[in-house]
Amino acid sequence: MSVIRVTGHIDVPSDRLSAVQEAMAEHISLTHEEEGCLFFSITPCPDVAGRFLVSEAFKSQEDFDQHQIRTHKSHWGKVTSGIARNFTIQEDGKGGDN
């Protein structure tokens, strides 16, 4: 099994910050309920205003893909549409025993 890990950040423009923050708790909660979610957090960056640090882990590529599909259709997806993300996606354990 390959674990999919995502790390990075999202920089939210000041005019959208309130709406994003209001949608964040529900997005985090729904993600924690997803099958295959091992870890998920979004936290404010202490050094950059409007930046949120993102860390995610899913049991498999399929679980991560399902998360992306759900997110895209969700209120969070609408609220954050067009906001650039700076993420690194890493697959752990590919091709070998863990």
PDB file of N, CA and C in Angstrom:
ATOM      1  N   MET A   1       0.843  -1.172   0.000  1.00  0.00           N
ATOM      2  CA  MET A   1       0.000   0.000   0.000  1.00  0.00           C
ATOM      3  C   MET A   1       0.891   1.240   0.000  1.00  0.00           C
ATOM      4  N   SER A   2       0.493   2.242  -0.753  1.00  0.00           N
ATOM      5  CA  SER A   2       1.221   3.502  -0.818  1.00  0.00           C
ATOM      6  C   SER A   2       0.419   4.608  -0.156  1.00  0.00           C
ATOM      7  N   VAL A   3       1.002   5.232   0.828  1.00  0.00           N
ATOM      8  CA  VAL A   3       0.364   6.364   1.500  1.00  0.00           C
ATOM      9  C   VAL A   3       0.644   7.622   0.688  1.00  0.00           C
ATOM     10  N   ILE A   4      -0.395   8.431   0.493  1.00  0.00           N
ATOM     11  CA  ILE A   4      -0.263   9.697  -0.215  1.00  0.00           C
ATOM     12  C   ILE A   4      -0.193  10.807   0.823  1.00  0.00           C
ATOM     13  N   ARG A   5       0.896  11.583   0.773  1.00  0.00           N
ATOM     14  CA  ARG A   5       1.090  12.694   1.709  1.00  0.00           C
ATOM     15  C   ARG A   5       1.131  14.003   0.930  1.00  0.00           C
ATOM     16  N   VAL A   6       0.432  14.992   1.463  1.00  0.00           N
ATOM     17  CA  VAL A   6       0.389  16.314   0.853  1.00  0.00           C
ATOM     18  C   VAL A   6       0.841  17.317   1.902  1.00  0.00           C
ATOM     19  N   THR A   7       1.783  18.170   1.532  1.00  0.00           N
ATOM     20  CA  THR A   7       2.210  19.257   2.405  1.00  0.00           C
ATOM     21  C   THR A   7       2.307  20.524   1.572  1.00  0.00           C
ATOM     22  N   GLY A   8       2.096  21.645   2.219  1.00  0.00           N
ATOM     23  CA  GLY A   8       2.229  22.913   1.517  1.00  0.00           C
ATOM     24  C   GLY A   8       1.379  23.984   2.153  1.00  0.00           C
ATOM     25  N   HIS A   9       0.936  24.918   1.304  1.00  0.00           N
ATOM     26  CA  HIS A   9       0.145  26.024   1.841  1.00  0.00           C
ATOM     27  C   HIS A   9      -0.794  26.589   0.784  1.00  0.00           C
ATOM     28  N   ILE A  10      -1.756  27.341   1.296  1.00  0.00           N
ATOM     29  CA  ILE A  10      -2.691  28.083   0.468  1.00  0.00           C
ATOM     30  C   ILE A  10      -2.642  29.530   0.960  1.00  0.00           C
ATOM     31  N   ASP A  11      -2.474  30.463   0.027  1.00  0.00           N
ATOM     32  CA  ASP A  11      -2.438  31.886   0.360  1.00  0.00           C
ATOM     33  C   ASP A  11      -3.777  32.504  -0.008  1.00  0.00           C
ATOM     34  N   VAL A  12      -4.535  32.895   0.995  1.00  0.00           N
ATOM     35  CA  VAL A  12      -5.884  33.397   0.804  1.00  0.00           C
ATOM     36  C   VAL A  12      -5.847  34.930   0.736  1.00  0.00           C
ATOM     37  N   PRO A  13      -6.352  35.494  -0.363  1.00  0.00           N
ATOM     38  CA  PRO A  13      -6.414  36.952  -0.462  1.00  0.00           C
ATOM     39  C   PRO A  13      -7.268  37.534   0.669  1.00  0.00           C
ATOM     40  N   SER A  14      -6.905  38.716   1.131  1.00  0.00           N
ATOM     41  CA  SER A  14      -7.579  39.315   2.285  1.00  0.00           C
ATOM     42  C   SER A  14      -9.082  39.494   2.072  1.00  0.00           C
ATOM     43  N   ASP A  15      -9.499  39.754   0.824  1.00  0.00           N
ATOM     44  CA  ASP A  15     -10.930  39.950   0.571  1.00  0.00           C
ATOM     45  C   ASP A  15     -11.729  38.650   0.607  1.00  0.00           C
ATOM     46  N   ARG A  16     -11.052  37.516   0.668  1.00  0.00           N
ATOM     47  CA  ARG A  16     -11.730  36.212   0.732  1.00  0.00           C
ATOM     48  C   ARG A  16     -11.473  35.487   2.042  1.00  0.00           C
ATOM     49  N   LEU A  17     -10.672  36.087   2.886  1.00  0.00           N
ATOM     50  CA  LEU A  17     -10.227  35.431   4.123  1.00  0.00           C
ATOM     51  C   LEU A  17     -11.387  35.034   5.029  1.00  0.00           C
ATOM     52  N   SER A  18     -12.336  35.902   5.231  1.00  0.00           N
ATOM     53  CA  SER A  18     -13.458  35.615   6.125  1.00  0.00           C
ATOM     54  C   SER A  18     -14.262  34.414   5.635  1.00  0.00           C
ATOM     55  N   ALA A  19     -14.578  34.375   4.357  1.00  0.00           N
ATOM     56  CA  ALA A  19     -15.365  33.263   3.806  1.00  0.00           C
ATOM     57  C   ALA A  19     -14.605  31.943   3.908  1.00  0.00           C
ATOM     58  N   VAL A  20     -13.305  31.982   3.643  1.00  0.00           N
ATOM     59  CA  VAL A  20     -12.491  30.763   3.727  1.00  0.00           C
ATOM     60  C   VAL A  20     -12.432  30.267   5.164  1.00  0.00           C
ATOM     61  N   GLN A  21     -12.213  31.174   6.098  1.00  0.00           N
ATOM     62  CA  GLN A  21     -12.143  30.774   7.505  1.00  0.00           C
ATOM     63  C   GLN A  21     -13.478  30.195   7.984  1.00  0.00           C
ATOM     64  N   GLU A  22     -14.585  30.757   7.524  1.00  0.00           N
ATOM     65  CA  GLU A  22     -15.901  30.247   7.911  1.00  0.00           C
ATOM     66  C   GLU A  22     -16.137  28.835   7.371  1.00  0.00           C
ATOM     67  N   ALA A  23     -15.617  28.520   6.202  1.00  0.00           N
ATOM     68  CA  ALA A  23     -15.819  27.208   5.583  1.00  0.00           C
ATOM     69  C   ALA A  23     -14.818  26.159   6.066  1.00  0.00           C
ATOM     70  N   MET A  24     -13.756  26.587   6.700  1.00  0.00           N
ATOM     71  CA  MET A  24     -12.639  25.698   7.031  1.00  0.00           C
ATOM     72  C   MET A  24     -13.007  24.585   8.017  1.00  0.00           C
ATOM     73  N   ALA A  25     -13.709  24.919   9.092  1.00  0.00           N
ATOM     74  CA  ALA A  25     -14.022  23.902  10.112  1.00  0.00           C
ATOM     75  C   ALA A  25     -14.830  22.756   9.526  1.00  0.00           C
ATOM     76  N   GLU A  26     -15.826  23.082   8.701  1.00  0.00           N
ATOM     77  CA  GLU A  26     -16.628  22.028   8.081  1.00  0.00           C
ATOM     78  C   GLU A  26     -15.774  21.181   7.139  1.00  0.00           C
ATOM     79  N   HIS A  27     -14.905  21.823   6.372  1.00  0.00           N
ATOM     80  CA  HIS A  27     -14.031  21.096   5.446  1.00  0.00           C
ATOM     81  C   HIS A  27     -13.125  20.122   6.203  1.00  0.00           C
ATOM     82  N   ILE A  28     -12.554  20.578   7.281  1.00  0.00           N
ATOM     83  CA  ILE A  28     -11.683  19.714   8.083  1.00  0.00           C
ATOM     84  C   ILE A  28     -12.483  18.545   8.652  1.00  0.00           C
ATOM     85  N   SER A  29     -13.645  18.830   9.202  1.00  0.00           N
ATOM     86  CA  SER A  29     -14.478  17.782   9.784  1.00  0.00           C
ATOM     87  C   SER A  29     -14.890  16.734   8.751  1.00  0.00           C
ATOM     88  N   LEU A  30     -15.352  17.191   7.592  1.00  0.00           N
ATOM     89  CA  LEU A  30     -15.762  16.256   6.538  1.00  0.00           C
ATOM     90  C   LEU A  30     -14.587  15.417   6.049  1.00  0.00           C
ATOM     91  N   THR A  31     -13.423  16.024   5.970  1.00  0.00           N
ATOM     92  CA  THR A  31     -12.242  15.279   5.525  1.00  0.00           C
ATOM     93  C   THR A  31     -11.863  14.217   6.540  1.00  0.00           C
ATOM     94  N   HIS A  32     -11.918  14.543   7.822  1.00  0.00           N
ATOM     95  CA  HIS A  32     -11.600  13.552   8.861  1.00  0.00           C
ATOM     96  C   HIS A  32     -12.539  12.354   8.801  1.00  0.00           C
ATOM     97  N   GLU A  33     -13.755  12.549   8.324  1.00  0.00           N
ATOM     98  CA  GLU A  33     -14.734  11.466   8.220  1.00  0.00           C
ATOM     99  C   GLU A  33     -14.530  10.593   6.977  1.00  0.00           C
ATOM    100  N   GLU A  34     -13.727  11.041   6.038  1.00  0.00           N
ATOM    101  CA  GLU A  34     -13.532  10.290   4.795  1.00  0.00           C
ATOM    102  C   GLU A  34     -12.787   8.993   5.058  1.00  0.00           C
ATOM    103  N   GLU A  35     -13.227   7.947   4.365  1.00  0.00           N
ATOM    104  CA  GLU A  35     -12.514   6.684   4.433  1.00  0.00           C
ATOM    105  C   GLU A  35     -11.127   6.897   3.837  1.00  0.00           C
ATOM    106  N   GLY A  36     -10.134   6.414   4.531  1.00  0.00           N
ATOM    107  CA  GLY A  36      -8.776   6.513   4.022  1.00  0.00           C
ATOM    108  C   GLY A  36      -8.011   7.730   4.501  1.00  0.00           C
ATOM    109  N   CYS A  37      -8.662   8.647   5.192  1.00  0.00           N
ATOM    110  CA  CYS A  37      -7.962   9.818   5.726  1.00  0.00           C
ATOM    111  C   CYS A  37      -7.179   9.395   6.969  1.00  0.00           C
ATOM    112  N   LEU A  38      -5.872   9.523   6.906  1.00  0.00           N
ATOM    113  CA  LEU A  38      -5.016   9.206   8.045  1.00  0.00           C
ATOM    114  C   LEU A  38      -4.719  10.444   8.883  1.00  0.00           C
ATOM    115  N   PHE A  39      -4.609  11.581   8.215  1.00  0.00           N
ATOM    116  CA  PHE A  39      -4.274  12.831   8.889  1.00  0.00           C
ATOM    117  C   PHE A  39      -4.688  13.986   7.997  1.00  0.00           C
ATOM    118  N   PHE A  40      -5.188  15.061   8.603  1.00  0.00           N
ATOM    119  CA  PHE A  40      -5.552  16.246   7.827  1.00  0.00           C
ATOM    120  C   PHE A  40      -5.555  17.449   8.742  1.00  0.00           C
ATOM    121  N   SER A  41      -4.777  18.474   8.378  1.00  0.00           N
ATOM    122  CA  SER A  41      -4.808  19.705   9.169  1.00  0.00           C
ATOM    123  C   SER A  41      -4.589  20.912   8.265  1.00  0.00           C
ATOM    124  N   ILE A  42      -5.234  21.986   8.657  1.00  0.00           N
ATOM    125  CA  ILE A  42      -5.027  23.294   8.046  1.00  0.00           C
ATOM    126  C   ILE A  42      -4.843  24.253   9.215  1.00  0.00           C
ATOM    127  N   THR A  43      -3.686  24.911   9.266  1.00  0.00           N
ATOM    128  CA  THR A  43      -3.405  25.818  10.372  1.00  0.00           C
ATOM    129  C   THR A  43      -2.870  27.144   9.847  1.00  0.00           C
ATOM    130  N   PRO A  44      -3.213  28.234  10.511  1.00  0.00           N
ATOM    131  CA  PRO A  44      -2.692  29.535  10.087  1.00  0.00           C
ATOM    132  C   PRO A  44      -1.168  29.572  10.217  1.00  0.00           C
ATOM    133  N   CYS A  45      -0.517  30.169   9.248  1.00  0.00           N
ATOM    134  CA  CYS A  45       0.928  30.360   9.305  1.00  0.00           C
ATOM    135  C   CYS A  45       1.223  31.526  10.253  1.00  0.00           C
ATOM    136  N   PRO A  46       2.123  31.336  11.193  1.00  0.00           N
ATOM    137  CA  PRO A  46       2.402  32.409  12.137  1.00  0.00           C
ATOM    138  C   PRO A  46       3.173  33.584  11.522  1.00  0.00           C
ATOM    139  N   ASP A  47       3.766  33.375  10.350  1.00  0.00           N
ATOM    140  CA  ASP A  47       4.649  34.383   9.760  1.00  0.00           C
ATOM    141  C   ASP A  47       4.075  35.131   8.566  1.00  0.00           C
ATOM    142  N   VAL A  48       3.040  34.572   7.910  1.00  0.00           N
ATOM    143  CA  VAL A  48       2.508  35.182   6.694  1.00  0.00           C
ATOM    144  C   VAL A  48       0.992  35.316   6.821  1.00  0.00           C
ATOM    145  N   ALA A  49       0.513  36.546   6.794  1.00  0.00           N
ATOM    146  CA  ALA A  49      -0.927  36.793   6.910  1.00  0.00           C
ATOM    147  C   ALA A  49      -1.670  36.159   5.734  1.00  0.00           C
ATOM    148  N   GLY A  50      -2.762  35.465   6.036  1.00  0.00           N
ATOM    149  CA  GLY A  50      -3.576  34.841   5.001  1.00  0.00           C
ATOM    150  C   GLY A  50      -3.059  33.512   4.488  1.00  0.00           C
ATOM    151  N   ARG A  51      -1.933  33.077   4.987  1.00  0.00           N
ATOM    152  CA  ARG A  51      -1.377  31.777   4.572  1.00  0.00           C
ATOM    153  C   ARG A  51      -1.808  30.711   5.566  1.00  0.00           C
ATOM    154  N   PHE A  52      -2.241  29.566   5.015  1.00  0.00           N
ATOM    155  CA  PHE A  52      -2.628  28.426   5.825  1.00  0.00           C
ATOM    156  C   PHE A  52      -1.765  27.237   5.431  1.00  0.00           C
ATOM    157  N   LEU A  53      -1.173  26.600   6.427  1.00  0.00           N
ATOM    158  CA  LEU A  53      -0.317  25.440   6.213  1.00  0.00           C
ATOM    159  C   LEU A  53      -1.193  24.197   6.160  1.00  0.00           C
ATOM    160  N   VAL A  54      -0.952  23.370   5.165  1.00  0.00           N
ATOM    161  CA  VAL A  54      -1.777  22.190   4.927  1.00  0.00           C
ATOM    162  C   VAL A  54      -0.911  20.943   5.043  1.00  0.00           C
ATOM    163  N   SER A  55      -1.427  19.944   5.738  1.00  0.00           N
ATOM    164  CA  SER A  55      -0.766  18.654   5.851  1.00  0.00           C
ATOM    165  C   SER A  55      -1.835  17.571   5.790  1.00  0.00           C
ATOM    166  N   GLU A  56      -1.645  16.619   4.886  1.00  0.00           N
ATOM    167  CA  GLU A  56      -2.638  15.570   4.669  1.00  0.00           C
ATOM    168  C   GLU A  56      -1.941  14.229   4.480  1.00  0.00           C
ATOM    169  N   ALA A  57      -2.632  13.160   4.838  1.00  0.00           N
ATOM    170  CA  ALA A  57      -2.172  11.809   4.531  1.00  0.00           C
ATOM    171  C   ALA A  57      -3.395  10.931   4.299  1.00  0.00           C
ATOM    172  N   PHE A  58      -3.333  10.171   3.210  1.00  0.00           N
ATOM    173  CA  PHE A  58      -4.403   9.247   2.850  1.00  0.00           C
ATOM    174  C   PHE A  58      -3.811   7.863   2.614  1.00  0.00           C
ATOM    175  N   LYS A  59      -4.592   6.825   2.919  1.00  0.00           N
ATOM    176  CA  LYS A  59      -4.127   5.443   2.836  1.00  0.00           C
ATOM    177  C   LYS A  59      -3.712   5.024   1.429  1.00  0.00           C
ATOM    178  N   SER A  60      -4.331   5.611   0.407  1.00  0.00           N
ATOM    179  CA  SER A  60      -4.040   5.178  -0.961  1.00  0.00           C
ATOM    180  C   SER A  60      -4.315   6.307  -1.948  1.00  0.00           C
ATOM    181  N   GLN A  61      -3.854   6.115  -3.159  1.00  0.00           N
ATOM    182  CA  GLN A  61      -4.132   7.084  -4.219  1.00  0.00           C
ATOM    183  C   GLN A  61      -5.634   7.186  -4.456  1.00  0.00           C
ATOM    184  N   GLU A  62      -6.327   6.058  -4.405  1.00  0.00           N
ATOM    185  CA  GLU A  62      -7.788   6.061  -4.593  1.00  0.00           C
ATOM    186  C   GLU A  62      -8.488   6.901  -3.515  1.00  0.00           C
ATOM    187  N   ASP A  63      -8.057   6.741  -2.259  1.00  0.00           N
ATOM    188  CA  ASP A  63      -8.646   7.535  -1.181  1.00  0.00           C
ATOM    189  C   ASP A  63      -8.378   9.019  -1.393  1.00  0.00           C
ATOM    190  N   PHE A  64      -7.169   9.363  -1.806  1.00  0.00           N
ATOM    191  CA  PHE A  64      -6.831  10.756  -2.078  1.00  0.00           C
ATOM    192  C   PHE A  64      -7.659  11.292  -3.244  1.00  0.00           C
ATOM    193  N   ASP A  65      -7.814  10.488  -4.294  1.00  0.00           N
ATOM    194  CA  ASP A  65      -8.619  10.908  -5.445  1.00  0.00           C
ATOM    195  C   ASP A  65     -10.066  11.159  -5.045  1.00  0.00           C
ATOM    196  N   GLN A  66     -10.619  10.298  -4.186  1.00  0.00           N
ATOM    197  CA  GLN A  66     -11.996  10.493  -3.715  1.00  0.00           C
ATOM    198  C   GLN A  66     -12.112  11.773  -2.880  1.00  0.00           C
ATOM    199  N   HIS A  67     -11.089  12.060  -2.101  1.00  0.00           N
ATOM    200  CA  HIS A  67     -11.054  13.314  -1.337  1.00  0.00           C
ATOM    201  C   HIS A  67     -11.087  14.506  -2.293  1.00  0.00           C
ATOM    202  N   GLN A  68     -10.313  14.449  -3.342  1.00  0.00           N
ATOM    203  CA  GLN A  68     -10.273  15.551  -4.305  1.00  0.00           C
ATOM    204  C   GLN A  68     -11.638  15.742  -4.975  1.00  0.00           C
ATOM    205  N   ILE A  69     -12.287  14.661  -5.321  1.00  0.00           N
ATOM    206  CA  ILE A  69     -13.612  14.734  -5.951  1.00  0.00           C
ATOM    207  C   ILE A  69     -14.617  15.368  -4.984  1.00  0.00           C
ATOM    208  N   ARG A  70     -14.623  14.889  -3.735  1.00  0.00           N
ATOM    209  CA  ARG A  70     -15.553  15.443  -2.745  1.00  0.00           C
ATOM    210  C   ARG A  70     -15.279  16.925  -2.510  1.00  0.00           C
ATOM    211  N   THR A  71     -14.009  17.249  -2.359  1.00  0.00           N
ATOM    212  CA  THR A  71     -13.630  18.633  -2.083  1.00  0.00           C
ATOM    213  C   THR A  71     -14.054  19.562  -3.211  1.00  0.00           C
ATOM    214  N   HIS A  72     -13.850  19.123  -4.421  1.00  0.00           N
ATOM    215  CA  HIS A  72     -14.177  19.953  -5.588  1.00  0.00           C
ATOM    216  C   HIS A  72     -15.663  20.319  -5.627  1.00  0.00           C
ATOM    217  N   LYS A  73     -16.508  19.393  -5.179  1.00  0.00           N
ATOM    218  CA  LYS A  73     -17.962  19.600  -5.205  1.00  0.00           C
ATOM    219  C   LYS A  73     -18.493  20.312  -3.951  1.00  0.00           C
ATOM    220  N   SER A  74     -17.649  20.491  -2.957  1.00  0.00           N
ATOM    221  CA  SER A  74     -18.098  20.976  -1.650  1.00  0.00           C
ATOM    222  C   SER A  74     -18.154  22.502  -1.583  1.00  0.00           C
ATOM    223  N   HIS A  75     -18.726  22.980  -0.473  1.00  0.00           N
ATOM    224  CA  HIS A  75     -18.741  24.421  -0.205  1.00  0.00           C
ATOM    225  C   HIS A  75     -17.307  24.955  -0.163  1.00  0.00           C
ATOM    226  N   TRP A  76     -16.411  24.200   0.463  1.00  0.00           N
ATOM    227  CA  TRP A  76     -14.992  24.586   0.522  1.00  0.00           C
ATOM    228  C   TRP A  76     -14.432  24.763  -0.890  1.00  0.00           C
ATOM    229  N   GLY A  77     -14.757  23.851  -1.767  1.00  0.00           N
ATOM    230  CA  GLY A  77     -14.286  23.943  -3.142  1.00  0.00           C
ATOM    231  C   GLY A  77     -14.753  25.218  -3.824  1.00  0.00           C
ATOM    232  N   LYS A  78     -15.991  25.593  -3.569  1.00  0.00           N
ATOM    233  CA  LYS A  78     -16.533  26.827  -4.155  1.00  0.00           C
ATOM    234  C   LYS A  78     -15.876  28.063  -3.548  1.00  0.00           C
ATOM    235  N   VAL A  79     -15.740  28.074  -2.221  1.00  0.00           N
ATOM    236  CA  VAL A  79     -15.181  29.224  -1.519  1.00  0.00           C
ATOM    237  C   VAL A  79     -13.709  29.453  -1.890  1.00  0.00           C
ATOM    238  N   THR A  80     -12.986  28.370  -2.125  1.00  0.00           N
ATOM    239  CA  THR A  80     -11.550  28.492  -2.421  1.00  0.00           C
ATOM    240  C   THR A  80     -11.235  28.403  -3.910  1.00  0.00           C
ATOM    241  N   SER A  81     -12.255  28.350  -4.738  1.00  0.00           N
ATOM    242  CA  SER A  81     -12.052  28.257  -6.188  1.00  0.00           C
ATOM    243  C   SER A  81     -11.171  29.407  -6.678  1.00  0.00           C
ATOM    244  N   GLY A  82     -10.161  29.057  -7.442  1.00  0.00           N
ATOM    245  CA  GLY A  82      -9.275  30.058  -8.031  1.00  0.00           C
ATOM    246  C   GLY A  82      -8.135  30.495  -7.125  1.00  0.00           C
ATOM    247  N   ILE A  83      -8.134  30.062  -5.884  1.00  0.00           N
ATOM    248  CA  ILE A  83      -7.020  30.399  -4.989  1.00  0.00           C
ATOM    249  C   ILE A  83      -5.913  29.372  -5.213  1.00  0.00           C
ATOM    250  N   ALA A  84      -4.745  29.885  -5.532  1.00  0.00           N
ATOM    251  CA  ALA A  84      -3.610  28.998  -5.836  1.00  0.00           C
ATOM    252  C   ALA A  84      -3.164  28.235  -4.590  1.00  0.00           C
ATOM    253  N   ARG A  85      -2.844  26.988  -4.822  1.00  0.00           N
ATOM    254  CA  ARG A  85      -2.280  26.150  -3.771  1.00  0.00           C
ATOM    255  C   ARG A  85      -0.826  25.856  -4.127  1.00  0.00           C
ATOM    256  N   ASN A  86       0.005  25.768  -3.117  1.00  0.00           N
ATOM    257  CA  ASN A  86       1.400  25.403  -3.304  1.00  0.00           C
ATOM    258  C   ASN A  86       1.623  24.125  -2.508  1.00  0.00           C
ATOM    259  N   PHE A  87       1.400  22.980  -3.159  1.00  0.00           N
ATOM    260  CA  PHE A  87       1.441  21.692  -2.487  1.00  0.00           C
ATOM    261  C   PHE A  87       2.501  20.785  -3.107  1.00  0.00           C
ATOM    262  N   THR A  88       3.058  19.935  -2.271  1.00  0.00           N
ATOM    263  CA  THR A  88       3.908  18.838  -2.707  1.00  0.00           C
ATOM    264  C   THR A  88       3.167  17.553  -2.370  1.00  0.00           C
ATOM    265  N   ILE A  89       3.055  16.673  -3.352  1.00  0.00           N
ATOM    266  CA  ILE A  89       2.391  15.383  -3.154  1.00  0.00           C
ATOM    267  C   ILE A  89       3.438  14.296  -3.241  1.00  0.00           C
ATOM    268  N   GLN A  90       3.479  13.453  -2.219  1.00  0.00           N
ATOM    269  CA  GLN A  90       4.477  12.396  -2.136  1.00  0.00           C
ATOM    270  C   GLN A  90       3.785  11.064  -1.921  1.00  0.00           C
ATOM    271  N   GLU A  91       4.254  10.062  -2.609  1.00  0.00           N
ATOM    272  CA  GLU A  91       3.721   8.710  -2.437  1.00  0.00           C
ATOM    273  C   GLU A  91       4.771   7.883  -1.692  1.00  0.00           C
ATOM    274  N   ASP A  92       4.408   7.417  -0.494  1.00  0.00           N
ATOM    275  CA  ASP A  92       5.324   6.617   0.336  1.00  0.00           C
ATOM    276  C   ASP A  92       5.033   5.146   0.152  1.00  0.00           C
ATOM    277  N   GLY A  93       6.065   4.341   0.081  1.00  0.00           N
ATOM    278  CA  GLY A  93       5.906   2.904   0.067  1.00  0.00           C
ATOM    279  C   GLY A  93       5.635   2.295  -1.285  1.00  0.00           C
ATOM    280  N   LYS A  94       5.759   3.056  -2.350  1.00  0.00           N
ATOM    281  CA  LYS A  94       5.469   2.524  -3.680  1.00  0.00           C
ATOM    282  C   LYS A  94       6.498   1.457  -4.062  1.00  0.00           C
ATOM    283  N   GLY A  95       5.971   0.336  -4.505  1.00  0.00           N
ATOM    284  CA  GLY A  95       6.832  -0.687  -5.080  1.00  0.00           C
ATOM    285  C   GLY A  95       7.604  -1.541  -4.102  1.00  0.00           C
ATOM    286  N   GLY A  96       7.306  -1.467  -2.841  1.00  0.00           N
ATOM    287  CA  GLY A  96       8.047  -2.301  -1.904  1.00  0.00           C
ATOM    288  C   GLY A  96       7.232  -2.602  -0.672  1.00  0.00           C
ATOM    289  N   ASP A  97       7.795  -3.412   0.185  1.00  0.00           N
ATOM    290  CA  ASP A  97       7.140  -3.729   1.455  1.00  0.00           C
ATOM    291  C   ASP A  97       7.348  -2.581   2.407  1.00  0.00           C
ATOM    292  N   ASN A  98       6.331  -2.283   3.197  1.00  0.00           N
ATOM    293  CA  ASN A  98       6.434  -1.178   4.158  1.00  0.00           C
ATOM    294  C   ASN A  98       6.943  -1.638   5.487  1.00  0.00           C
TER     295      ASN A  98
END
